[in-house]
Structures are given as C-alpha cells and as structure tokens.
Short mmCIF file of C-alpha atoms in Angstrom, two decimals:
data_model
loop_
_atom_site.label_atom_id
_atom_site.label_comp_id
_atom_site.label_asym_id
_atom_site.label_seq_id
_atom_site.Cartn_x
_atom_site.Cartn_y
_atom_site.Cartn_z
CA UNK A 1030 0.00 0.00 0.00
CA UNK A 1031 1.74 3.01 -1.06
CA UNK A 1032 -0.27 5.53 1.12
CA UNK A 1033 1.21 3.23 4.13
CA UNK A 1034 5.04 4.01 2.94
CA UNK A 1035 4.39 7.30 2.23
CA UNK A 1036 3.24 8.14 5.65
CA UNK A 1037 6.36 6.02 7.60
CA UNK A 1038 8.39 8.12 5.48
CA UNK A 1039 6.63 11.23 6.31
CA UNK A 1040 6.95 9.99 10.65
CA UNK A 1041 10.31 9.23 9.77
CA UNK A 1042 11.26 12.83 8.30
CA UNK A 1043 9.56 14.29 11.20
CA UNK A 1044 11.15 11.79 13.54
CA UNK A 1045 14.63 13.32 11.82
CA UNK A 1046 14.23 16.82 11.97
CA UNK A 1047 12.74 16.69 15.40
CA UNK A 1048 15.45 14.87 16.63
CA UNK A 1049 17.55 17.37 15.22
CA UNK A 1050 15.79 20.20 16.85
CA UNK A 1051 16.34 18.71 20.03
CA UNK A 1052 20.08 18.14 19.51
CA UNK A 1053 20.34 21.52 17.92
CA UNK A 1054 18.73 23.38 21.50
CA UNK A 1055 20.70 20.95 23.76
CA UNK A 1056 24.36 21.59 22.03
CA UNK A 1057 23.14 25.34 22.33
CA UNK A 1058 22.33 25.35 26.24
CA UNK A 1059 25.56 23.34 26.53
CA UNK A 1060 27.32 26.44 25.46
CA UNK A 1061 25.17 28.91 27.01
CA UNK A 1062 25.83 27.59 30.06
CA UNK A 1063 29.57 27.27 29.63
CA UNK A 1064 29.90 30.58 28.07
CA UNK A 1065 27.30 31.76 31.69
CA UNK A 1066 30.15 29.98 33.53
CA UNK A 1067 33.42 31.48 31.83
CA UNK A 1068 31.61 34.86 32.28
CA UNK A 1069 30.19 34.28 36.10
CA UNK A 1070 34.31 33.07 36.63
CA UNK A 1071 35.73 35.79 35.24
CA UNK A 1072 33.34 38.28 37.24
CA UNK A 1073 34.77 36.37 40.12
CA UNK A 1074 38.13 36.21 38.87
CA UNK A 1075 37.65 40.11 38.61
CA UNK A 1076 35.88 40.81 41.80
CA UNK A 1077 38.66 39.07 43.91
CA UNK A 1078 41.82 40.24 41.97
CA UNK A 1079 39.79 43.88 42.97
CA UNK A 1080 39.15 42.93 46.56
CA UNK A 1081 42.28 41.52 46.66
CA UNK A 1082 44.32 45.05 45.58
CA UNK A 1083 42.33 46.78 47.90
CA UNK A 1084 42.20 44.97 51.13
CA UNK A 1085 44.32 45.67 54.23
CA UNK A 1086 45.59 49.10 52.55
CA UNK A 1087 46.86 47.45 49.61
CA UNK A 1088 49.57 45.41 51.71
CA UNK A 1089 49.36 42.10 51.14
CA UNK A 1090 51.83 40.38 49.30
CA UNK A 1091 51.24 39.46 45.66
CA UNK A 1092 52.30 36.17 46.61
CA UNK A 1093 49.23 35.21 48.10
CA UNK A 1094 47.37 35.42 44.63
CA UNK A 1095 48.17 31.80 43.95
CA UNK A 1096 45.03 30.95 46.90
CA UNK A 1097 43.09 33.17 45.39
CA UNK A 1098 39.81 31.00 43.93
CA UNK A 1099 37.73 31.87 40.62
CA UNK A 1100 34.64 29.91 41.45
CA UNK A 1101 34.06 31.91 44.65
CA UNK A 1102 34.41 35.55 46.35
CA UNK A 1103 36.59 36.17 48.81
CA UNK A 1104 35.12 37.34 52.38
CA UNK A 1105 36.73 40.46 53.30
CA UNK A 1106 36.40 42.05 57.17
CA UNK A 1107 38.73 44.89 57.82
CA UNK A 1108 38.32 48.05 60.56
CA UNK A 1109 40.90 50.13 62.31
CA UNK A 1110 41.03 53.48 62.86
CA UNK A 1111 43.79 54.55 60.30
CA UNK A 1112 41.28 53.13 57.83
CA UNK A 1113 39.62 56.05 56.00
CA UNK A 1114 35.43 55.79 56.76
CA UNK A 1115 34.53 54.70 53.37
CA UNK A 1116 33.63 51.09 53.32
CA UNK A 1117 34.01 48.34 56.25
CA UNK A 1118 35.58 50.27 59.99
CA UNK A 1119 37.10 53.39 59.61
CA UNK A 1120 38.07 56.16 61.80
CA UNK A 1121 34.65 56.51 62.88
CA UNK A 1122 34.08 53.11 64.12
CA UNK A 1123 35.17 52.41 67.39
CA UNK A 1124 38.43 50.17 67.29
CA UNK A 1125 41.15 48.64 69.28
CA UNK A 1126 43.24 48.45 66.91
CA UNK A 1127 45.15 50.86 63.97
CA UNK A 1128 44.59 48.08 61.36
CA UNK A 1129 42.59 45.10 61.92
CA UNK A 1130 41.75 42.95 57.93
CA UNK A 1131 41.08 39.59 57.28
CA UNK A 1132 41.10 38.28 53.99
CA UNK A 1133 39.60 34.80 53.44
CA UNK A 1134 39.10 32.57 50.54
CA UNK A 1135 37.53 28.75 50.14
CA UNK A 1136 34.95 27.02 52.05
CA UNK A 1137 33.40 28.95 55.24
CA UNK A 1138 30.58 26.12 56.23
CA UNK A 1139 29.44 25.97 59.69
CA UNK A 1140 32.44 25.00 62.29
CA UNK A 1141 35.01 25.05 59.06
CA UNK A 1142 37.66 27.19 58.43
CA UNK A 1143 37.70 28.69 55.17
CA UNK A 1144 39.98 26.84 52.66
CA UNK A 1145 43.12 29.89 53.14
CA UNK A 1146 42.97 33.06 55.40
CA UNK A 1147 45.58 36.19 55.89
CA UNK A 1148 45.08 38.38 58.32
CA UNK A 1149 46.84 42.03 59.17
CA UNK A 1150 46.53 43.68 62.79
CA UNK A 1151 48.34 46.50 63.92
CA UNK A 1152 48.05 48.07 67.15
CA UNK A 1153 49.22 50.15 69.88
CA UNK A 1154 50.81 47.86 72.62
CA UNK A 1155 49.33 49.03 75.80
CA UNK A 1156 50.76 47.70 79.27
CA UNK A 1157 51.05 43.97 78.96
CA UNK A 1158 52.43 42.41 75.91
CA UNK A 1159 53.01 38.71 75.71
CA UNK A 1160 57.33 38.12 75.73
CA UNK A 1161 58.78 38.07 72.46
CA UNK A 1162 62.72 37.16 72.53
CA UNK A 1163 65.63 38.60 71.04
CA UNK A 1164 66.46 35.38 68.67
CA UNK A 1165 62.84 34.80 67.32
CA UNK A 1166 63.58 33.66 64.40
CA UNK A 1167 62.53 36.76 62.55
CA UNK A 1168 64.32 36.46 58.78
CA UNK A 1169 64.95 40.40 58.51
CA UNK A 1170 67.67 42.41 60.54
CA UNK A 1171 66.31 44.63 62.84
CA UNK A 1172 67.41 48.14 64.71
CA UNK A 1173 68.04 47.44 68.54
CA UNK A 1174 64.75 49.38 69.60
CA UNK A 1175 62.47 46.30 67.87
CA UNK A 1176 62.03 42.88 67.99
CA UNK A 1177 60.54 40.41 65.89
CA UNK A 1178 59.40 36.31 65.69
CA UNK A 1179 58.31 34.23 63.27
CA UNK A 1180 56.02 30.94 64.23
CA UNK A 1181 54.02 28.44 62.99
CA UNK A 1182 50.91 26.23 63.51
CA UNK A 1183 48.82 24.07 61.95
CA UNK A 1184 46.26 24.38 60.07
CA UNK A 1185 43.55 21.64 57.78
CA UNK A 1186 45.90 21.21 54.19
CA UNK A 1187 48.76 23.25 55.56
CA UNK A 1188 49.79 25.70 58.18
CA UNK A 1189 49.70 29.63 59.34
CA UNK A 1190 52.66 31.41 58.93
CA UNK A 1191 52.46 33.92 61.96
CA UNK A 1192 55.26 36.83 61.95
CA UNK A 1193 54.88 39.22 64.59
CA UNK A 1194 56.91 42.60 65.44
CA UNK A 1195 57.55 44.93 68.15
CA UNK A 1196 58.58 48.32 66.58
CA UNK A 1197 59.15 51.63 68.41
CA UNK A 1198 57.36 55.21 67.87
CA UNK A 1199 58.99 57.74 69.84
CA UNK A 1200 56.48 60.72 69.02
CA UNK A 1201 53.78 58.42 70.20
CA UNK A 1202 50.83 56.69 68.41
CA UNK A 1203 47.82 58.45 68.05
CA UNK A 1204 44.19 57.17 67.25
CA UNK A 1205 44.24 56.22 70.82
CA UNK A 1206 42.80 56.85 73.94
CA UNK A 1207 46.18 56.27 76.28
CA UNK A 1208 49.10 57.23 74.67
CA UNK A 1209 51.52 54.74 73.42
CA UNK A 1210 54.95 54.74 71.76
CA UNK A 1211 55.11 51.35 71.02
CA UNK A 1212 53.59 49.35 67.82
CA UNK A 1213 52.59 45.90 67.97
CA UNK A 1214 52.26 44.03 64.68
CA UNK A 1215 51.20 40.67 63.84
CA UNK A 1216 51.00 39.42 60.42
CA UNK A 1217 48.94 35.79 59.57
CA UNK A 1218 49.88 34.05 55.89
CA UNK A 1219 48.91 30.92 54.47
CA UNK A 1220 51.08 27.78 53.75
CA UNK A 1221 50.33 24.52 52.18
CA UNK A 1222 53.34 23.08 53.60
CA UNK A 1223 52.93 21.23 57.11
CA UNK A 1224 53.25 23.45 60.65
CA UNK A 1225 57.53 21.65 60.64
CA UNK A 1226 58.29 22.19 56.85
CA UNK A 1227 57.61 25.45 55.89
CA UNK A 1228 60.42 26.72 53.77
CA UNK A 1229 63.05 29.64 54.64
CA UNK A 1230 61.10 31.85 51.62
CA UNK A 1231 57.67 31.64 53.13
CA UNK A 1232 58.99 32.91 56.50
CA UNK A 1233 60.92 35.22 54.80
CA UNK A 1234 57.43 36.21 53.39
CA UNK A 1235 55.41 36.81 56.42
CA UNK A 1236 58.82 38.76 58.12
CA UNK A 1237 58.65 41.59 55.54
CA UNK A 1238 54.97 41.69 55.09
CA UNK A 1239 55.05 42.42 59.10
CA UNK A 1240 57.74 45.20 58.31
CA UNK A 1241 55.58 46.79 55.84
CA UNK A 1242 53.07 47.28 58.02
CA UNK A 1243 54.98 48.84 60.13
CA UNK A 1244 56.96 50.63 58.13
CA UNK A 1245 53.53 52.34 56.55
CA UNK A 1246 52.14 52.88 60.33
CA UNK A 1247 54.65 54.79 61.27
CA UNK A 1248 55.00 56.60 57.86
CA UNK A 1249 51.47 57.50 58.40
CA UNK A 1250 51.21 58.37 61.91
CA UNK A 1251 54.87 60.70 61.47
CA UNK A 1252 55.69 58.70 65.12
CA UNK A 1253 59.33 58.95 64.85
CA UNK A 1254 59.88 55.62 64.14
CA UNK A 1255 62.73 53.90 62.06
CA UNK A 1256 62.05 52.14 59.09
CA UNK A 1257 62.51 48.53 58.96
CA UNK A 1258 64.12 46.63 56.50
CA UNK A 1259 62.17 44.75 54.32
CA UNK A 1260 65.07 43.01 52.51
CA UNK A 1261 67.46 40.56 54.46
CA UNK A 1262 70.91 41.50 55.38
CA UNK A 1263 73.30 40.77 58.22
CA UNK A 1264 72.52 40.91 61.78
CA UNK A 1265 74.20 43.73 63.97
CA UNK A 1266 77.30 43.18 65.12
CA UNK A 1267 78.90 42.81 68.87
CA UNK A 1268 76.08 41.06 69.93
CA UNK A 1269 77.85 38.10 71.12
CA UNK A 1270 79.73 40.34 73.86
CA UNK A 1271 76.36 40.79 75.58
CA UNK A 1272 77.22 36.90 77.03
CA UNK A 1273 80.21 37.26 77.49
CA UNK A 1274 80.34 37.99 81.05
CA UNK A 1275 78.38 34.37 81.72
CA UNK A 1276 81.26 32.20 82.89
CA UNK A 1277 80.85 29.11 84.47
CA UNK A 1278 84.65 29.25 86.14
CA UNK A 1279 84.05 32.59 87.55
CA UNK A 1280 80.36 32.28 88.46
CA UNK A 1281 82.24 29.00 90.40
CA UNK A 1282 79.33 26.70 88.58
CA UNK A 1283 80.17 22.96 87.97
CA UNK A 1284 83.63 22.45 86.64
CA UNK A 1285 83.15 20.66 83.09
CA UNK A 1286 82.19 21.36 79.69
CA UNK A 1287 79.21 24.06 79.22
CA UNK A 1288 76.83 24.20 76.35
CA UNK A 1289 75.43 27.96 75.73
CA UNK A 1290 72.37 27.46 74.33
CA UNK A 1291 70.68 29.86 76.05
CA UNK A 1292 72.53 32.88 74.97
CA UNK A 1293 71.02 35.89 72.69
CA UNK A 1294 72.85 36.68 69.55
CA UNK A 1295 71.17 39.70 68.84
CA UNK A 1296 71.20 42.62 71.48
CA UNK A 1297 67.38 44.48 71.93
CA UNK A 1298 67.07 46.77 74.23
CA UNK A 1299 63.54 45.29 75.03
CA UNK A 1300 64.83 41.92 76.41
CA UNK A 1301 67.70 39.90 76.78
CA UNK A 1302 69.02 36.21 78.00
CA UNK A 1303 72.14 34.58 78.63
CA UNK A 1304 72.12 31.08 80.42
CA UNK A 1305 74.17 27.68 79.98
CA UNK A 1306 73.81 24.17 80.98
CA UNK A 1307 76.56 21.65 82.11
CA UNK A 1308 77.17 19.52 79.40
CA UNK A 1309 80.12 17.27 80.11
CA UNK A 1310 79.81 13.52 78.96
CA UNK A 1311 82.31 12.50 81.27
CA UNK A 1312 81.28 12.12 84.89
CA UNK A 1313 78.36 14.66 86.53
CA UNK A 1314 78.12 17.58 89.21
CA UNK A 1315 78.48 17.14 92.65
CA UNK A 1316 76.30 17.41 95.29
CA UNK A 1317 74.85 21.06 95.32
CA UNK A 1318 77.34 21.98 91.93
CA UNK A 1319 75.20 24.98 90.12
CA UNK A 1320 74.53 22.54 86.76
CA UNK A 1321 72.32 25.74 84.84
CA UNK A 1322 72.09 29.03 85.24
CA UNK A 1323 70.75 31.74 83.11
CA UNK A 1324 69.63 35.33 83.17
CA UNK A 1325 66.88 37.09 81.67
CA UNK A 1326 65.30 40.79 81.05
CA UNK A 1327 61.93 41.84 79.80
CA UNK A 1328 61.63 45.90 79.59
CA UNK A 1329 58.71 48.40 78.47
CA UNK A 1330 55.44 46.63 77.78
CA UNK A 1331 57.27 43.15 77.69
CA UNK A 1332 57.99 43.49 81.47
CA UNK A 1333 55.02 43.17 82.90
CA UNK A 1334 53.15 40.85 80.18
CA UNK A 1335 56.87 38.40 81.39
CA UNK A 1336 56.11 38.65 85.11
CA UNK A 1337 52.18 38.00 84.79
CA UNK A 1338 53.38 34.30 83.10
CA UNK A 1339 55.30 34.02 86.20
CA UNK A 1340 52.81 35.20 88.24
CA UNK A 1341 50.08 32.91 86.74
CA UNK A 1342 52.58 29.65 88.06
CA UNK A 1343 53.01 31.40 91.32
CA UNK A 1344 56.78 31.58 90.09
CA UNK A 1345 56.89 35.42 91.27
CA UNK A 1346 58.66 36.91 94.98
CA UNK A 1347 56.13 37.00 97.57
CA UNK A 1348 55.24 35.69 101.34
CA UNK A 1349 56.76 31.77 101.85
CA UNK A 1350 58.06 32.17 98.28
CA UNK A 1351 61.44 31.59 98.89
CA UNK A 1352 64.34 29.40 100.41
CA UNK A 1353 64.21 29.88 104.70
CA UNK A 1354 67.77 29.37 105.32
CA UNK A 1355 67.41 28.60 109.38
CA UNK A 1356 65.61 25.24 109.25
CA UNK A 1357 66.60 21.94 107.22
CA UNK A 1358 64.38 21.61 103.60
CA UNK A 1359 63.41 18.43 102.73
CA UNK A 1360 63.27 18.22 99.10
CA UNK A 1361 61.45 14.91 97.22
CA UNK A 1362 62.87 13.71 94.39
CA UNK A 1363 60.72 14.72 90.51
CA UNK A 1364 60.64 14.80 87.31
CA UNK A 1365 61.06 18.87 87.75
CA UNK A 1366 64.83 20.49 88.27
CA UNK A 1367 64.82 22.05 91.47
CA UNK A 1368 65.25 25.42 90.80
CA UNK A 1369 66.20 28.70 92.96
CA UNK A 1370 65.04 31.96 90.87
CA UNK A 1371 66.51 35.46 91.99
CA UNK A 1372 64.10 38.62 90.83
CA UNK A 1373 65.09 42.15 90.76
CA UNK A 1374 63.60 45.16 89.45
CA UNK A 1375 65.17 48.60 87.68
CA UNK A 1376 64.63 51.36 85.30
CA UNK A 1377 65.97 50.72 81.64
CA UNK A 1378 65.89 52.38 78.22
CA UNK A 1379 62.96 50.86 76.98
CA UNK A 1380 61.13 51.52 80.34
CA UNK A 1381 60.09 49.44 84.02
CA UNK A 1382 62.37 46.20 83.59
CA UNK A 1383 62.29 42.94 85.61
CA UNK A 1384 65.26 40.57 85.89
CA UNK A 1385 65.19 37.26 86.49
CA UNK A 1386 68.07 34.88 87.39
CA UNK A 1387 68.00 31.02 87.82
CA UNK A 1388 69.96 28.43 89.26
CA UNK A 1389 69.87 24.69 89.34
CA UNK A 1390 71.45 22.82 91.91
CA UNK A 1391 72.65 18.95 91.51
CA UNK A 1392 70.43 16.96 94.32
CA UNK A 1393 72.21 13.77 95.01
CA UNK A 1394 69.30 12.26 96.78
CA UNK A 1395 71.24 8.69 97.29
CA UNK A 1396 72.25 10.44 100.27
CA UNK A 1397 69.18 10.91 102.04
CA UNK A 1398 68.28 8.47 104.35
CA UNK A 1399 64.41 8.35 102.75
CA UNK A 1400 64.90 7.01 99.19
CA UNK A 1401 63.62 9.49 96.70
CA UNK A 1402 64.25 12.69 99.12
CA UNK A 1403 67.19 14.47 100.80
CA UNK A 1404 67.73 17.02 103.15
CA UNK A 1405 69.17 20.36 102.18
CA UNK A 1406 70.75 22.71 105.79
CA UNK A 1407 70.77 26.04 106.10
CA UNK A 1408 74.18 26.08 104.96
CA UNK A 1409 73.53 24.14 102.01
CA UNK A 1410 70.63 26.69 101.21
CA UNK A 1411 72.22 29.72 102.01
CA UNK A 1412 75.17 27.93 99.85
CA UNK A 1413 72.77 28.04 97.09
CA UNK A 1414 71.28 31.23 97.41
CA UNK A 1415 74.70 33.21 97.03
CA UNK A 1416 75.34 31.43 94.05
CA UNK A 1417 71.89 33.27 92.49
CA UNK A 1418 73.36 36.44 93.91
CA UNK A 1419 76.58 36.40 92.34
CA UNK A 1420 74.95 35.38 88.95
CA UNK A 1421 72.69 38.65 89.37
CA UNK A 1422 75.62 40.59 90.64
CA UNK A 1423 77.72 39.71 87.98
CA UNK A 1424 74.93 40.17 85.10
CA UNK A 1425 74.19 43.57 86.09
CA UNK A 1426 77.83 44.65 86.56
CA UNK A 1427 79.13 43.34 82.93
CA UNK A 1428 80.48 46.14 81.05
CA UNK A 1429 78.94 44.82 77.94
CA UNK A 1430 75.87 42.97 79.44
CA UNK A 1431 72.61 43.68 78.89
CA UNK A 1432 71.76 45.61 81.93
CA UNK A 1433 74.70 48.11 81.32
CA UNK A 1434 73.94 48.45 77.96
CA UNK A 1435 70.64 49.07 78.15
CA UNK A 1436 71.50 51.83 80.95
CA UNK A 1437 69.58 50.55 83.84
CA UNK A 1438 69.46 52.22 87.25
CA UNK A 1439 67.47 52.28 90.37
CA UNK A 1440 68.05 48.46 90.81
CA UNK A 1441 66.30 46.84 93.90
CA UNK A 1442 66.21 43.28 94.59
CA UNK A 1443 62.94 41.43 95.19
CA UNK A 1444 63.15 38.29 96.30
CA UNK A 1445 63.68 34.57 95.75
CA UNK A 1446 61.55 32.00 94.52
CA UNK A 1447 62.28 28.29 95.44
CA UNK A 1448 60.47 25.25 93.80
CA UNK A 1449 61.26 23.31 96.17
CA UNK A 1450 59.35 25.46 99.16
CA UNK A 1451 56.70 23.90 101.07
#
C-alpha cells in the first residue's frame, strides 16, 4: 500500500528533523551555560583580583594570589582606625586596633575554616604584651629598639605562617585613647606546607609583610619611628659580647664542659638572655654543683606581660616564696629540676624592667636516708642562694651585658623564689 510508505516516510522525516531540533537546542544550552560559567568566573576572577588590591591598605603580598579561587568571592572584614570611613571600619568606628583585615578565601561552612585566610593587625601595645625574645627567628635584621618572631601552627591542608613585630614610635601613636609609643604588629599568611616544613622563603614572606606594616604605620602616623628593612641582610654586630660575662669558672658553677644554648645573639634593648647548661659527657656535678644558670630581662610593655606568666605559676617573689635558710628543707625527688630563681627590678631604656636569674642545683638524693628525698641545711641553702646572687651581681655589673647596655638604674632586689618550698 503506497499511502502506508508514504506516511512512515513522512513519521520518519519528522522523527529526523525533530530529533535534530532537540540536539540543535541541547548543544546550544551546553554552550550557554559554559559561556554563563566562563563569564560568572571571570566576574569572580575580577571581583577578587579587585578585593584583593584593595584589602588591608593594599599590603598584602602578591604572593598570596596563587590561593586566590575563581569559582568563589573572597570574604573580606577589615576596621581600624587609620582606615579612612569609606567602606568596612574606619576612623569613625570604634576600634582597638590601627589596622585590623582579614582576607579569606575557600569554604566557610558551619564549624570550618575557610579553605586559606591572611590576616593584618596593627596596634598600639598598651601595658602587657606577651614576651617576644631577642632570637625569634625573625628572617629580617632589625634596629636594637624592635624585635621580631616568626612561628608556625597548623592548620587543615597546611599551616599559618604567623610573623609578629615589636617596633618603636617615639612621638607616640595616636588614634588612641592612652598614649603609646610602642607598635605591635602581627601578620597571619597561608602555607600549604605542614606546621615543621615550611620553607626559609615563606617565613621570609610573612617577616617583611610584618615590616611593611609597620613601616607604613609609622609613615602615616609621622611617630618617629625607624624604618625597617624589608630586605634581608646581616645581623648587627657585637652582639655576642652581651654573654660574654656568663662564665661558668668565675660564676664558680660545675667544673666541666658548658653548652650555651641559652645565649642571645642579637642585642634588643627590650629583652635579653644569657644562660648555659653543664654539658660534660664524662662524669656529673656534685652534690649542690650549680649545673644551669641563666639570666633574663623583659623591659617596656614586655615586662610586665613576662612577670604575669610568672605570676600565673606562682613563680613570682612574695610571702613563703622563697628558700628559709634557718631550718633543714626536705626536698622529694621529681621529674622537675629544682630550681632557685633570683628577681630584681630597675629602670631601663625601653622603660620598668624585671630581671630574672636562675639556678639549678645537683640533688644527690642517694644520700638521704628516705629514698627518693634528701635534706638540704641552712648552709647548704644559704650555699645556694649566694650562688643566684653572684649570677645577678655579675649580670648587672658586665660592662657589655645587657643591663649596662641598656642603661639601667634604680636596681632593687625582690626576692627569691624556690620550687622546692613547702
């Protein structure tokens, strides 16, 4: 029947062409949405290089580009009152700090941390200020009146690359209610290496980023205060002389070998250390030998932040604190060195200071009649005490020490601490 064929034909043409349609519209929305998707990346893309040039007063390191998405914004919170009022903070919003931004980028669920965060602060260090030391690993040289660290911690796929830095503004800060010449800057960069193998460069990183920051504070505020250097160079020289006075043989510590580990080998006139530990593989200390010593100084807003951490482990001078030297001391055997701590108190360059020296005495408690315990007399304490005194004595005499270089005065004792009192 030829009308039959005629009309399977006819289906079959419309079959074709409808068929065709379809695959016509479908190849088309394919492209429509990839060309939607190019274009909605770019405007990301766009939007975050923008964000990106802009945040924290432009000084972030182009380095940090490379954890910059383009399939999703960046979340951007910044205040402070150096920041001008346009936008998020500004001098009009009330803020702690001179610069406060946070940059984030990646997933920012509930309870997750986004997928790579930097953040900026800087701020006017006001009366307590956590210690920083004068070897914190800080990869740029630095003038004595300034100190700087470098740490790290982990983080989910990577680490935080933390630099912080302690810079000095003689004409004062202002923005603030108290007055303050000193500027406290902490600087937070991403790492996709692990918290122990971040690499030299990425320190290096977060240690000038810091010094730009406070390099443009104190441009900004006209505070007085020297630049940093953003580049690495050497370290300052003679630094090494402000140990020299720590001598076992004359302190009469332990006869033997001595390692030095606790010496500074840059001088700050914010803080200093010396110390050393017997370290003699061939025989050990005698009974009551001094086996470690060291000395320490935290001035300006590190010295009380230093004696509060002290404080908080009842490690400070005060009532039954220290060593009574007119009765026996039994002492119990621990895993803890016993430990005799000598503070004293002066006026410095950089401000109020608090020193701190510490000796360790070798307990030989096999000759205690109680296992595990022996029993110091009032010679053998008093014994011990005078050896703190001479290490204090002779710290703040050295020509070259800290204390004498950093012009203190006004020195008064304080007291003992013992670990081992009741």
């Amino acid at each position: 029947m030829p009308g039959m064929g005629a009309l399977r034909a006819a289906r079959k043409r419309t079959w074709l062409v409808v068929s065709g349609l379809v695959v016509v519209v479908a190849a088309s929305s394919v492209t429509w949405f990839a060309v939607a998707a190019d274009r909605e990346r770019d405007e990301i893309r766009a939007a975050n290089e923008g964000q990106f040039t802009r945040a924290c007063a432009g000084l972030l390191p182009d380095e940090l580009r490379s954890f910059m998405p383009d399939d999703e914004r960046g979340d951007l919170d910044e205040h402070g009152t150096m920041l001008r009022a346009s936008g998020a903070g500004g001098p009009r919003q009330e803020s702690r700090a001179l610069l406060d931004c946070t940059l984030s980028w990646g997933e920012r669920g509930a309870g997750w941390e986004p997928d790579a965060r930097t953040r900026v602060r800087a701020e006017a260090a006001l009366g307590r200020t956590d210690p920083l030391t004068a070897d914190g690993g800080f990869e740029l040289p630095l003038p004595e009146s300034a100190l700087g660290s470098v740490s790290t911690s982990d983080r989910f796929g990577g680490s935080t690359v933390t630099a912080t830095v302690l810079a000095d503004c003689p004409k004062g800060l202002t923005g603030r209610v108290r007055p303050s010449r000193d500027l406290l800057v902490t600087v937070d960069l991403p790492s996709r290496e692990g918290e122990y193998d971040v690499p030299k460069p990425e320190r290096l990183l977060a240690s000038r980023t810091a010094a730009r920051v406070a390099n443009w504070v104190t441009k900004k505020q006209s505070c007085g205060g020297e630049p940093l250097s953003t580049e690495p160079g050497r370290d300052r020289t003679g630094a090494s002389e402000v140990c020299d006075w720590f001598n076992p043989k004359a302190l009469r510590l332990s006869p033997g070998r001595w390692s030095f580990g606790g010496n500074a080998k840059t001088y700050s006139r914010r803080t200093g250390a010396c110390g050393g530990r017997w370290d003699d593989t061939m025989g050990s200390p005698r009974h009551l030998g001094i086996r470690a010593a060291d000395a320490a100084s935290w001035s300006g807003v590190l010295a009380n932040g230093a004696y509060d951490s002290h404080q908080d482990s009842g490690d400070v001078p005060g009532p039954g604190k220290g060593s009574a030297h007119d009765k026996p001391m039994t002492i119990e055997e621990s895993g803890n060195d016993p430990q005799l701590a000598l503070w004293a108190r002066s006026r410095c360059d950089a401000g109020a200071t608090y020193h701190r020296v510490t000796v360790t005495p070798e307990i030989d408690f096999d000759l205690g009649i109680d296992e595990g315990k022996a029993v110091l007399e009032p010679k053998d304490l008093r014994r011990i005490s005078a050896r703190a005194r001479a290490v204090l004595d002779r710290y703040l005499a050295a020509p070259d020490g800290w204390p004498r270089r950093s012009h203190c005065r006004d020195t008064k004792v304080m007291g003992e601490v013992a670990s081992w009192r009741d």
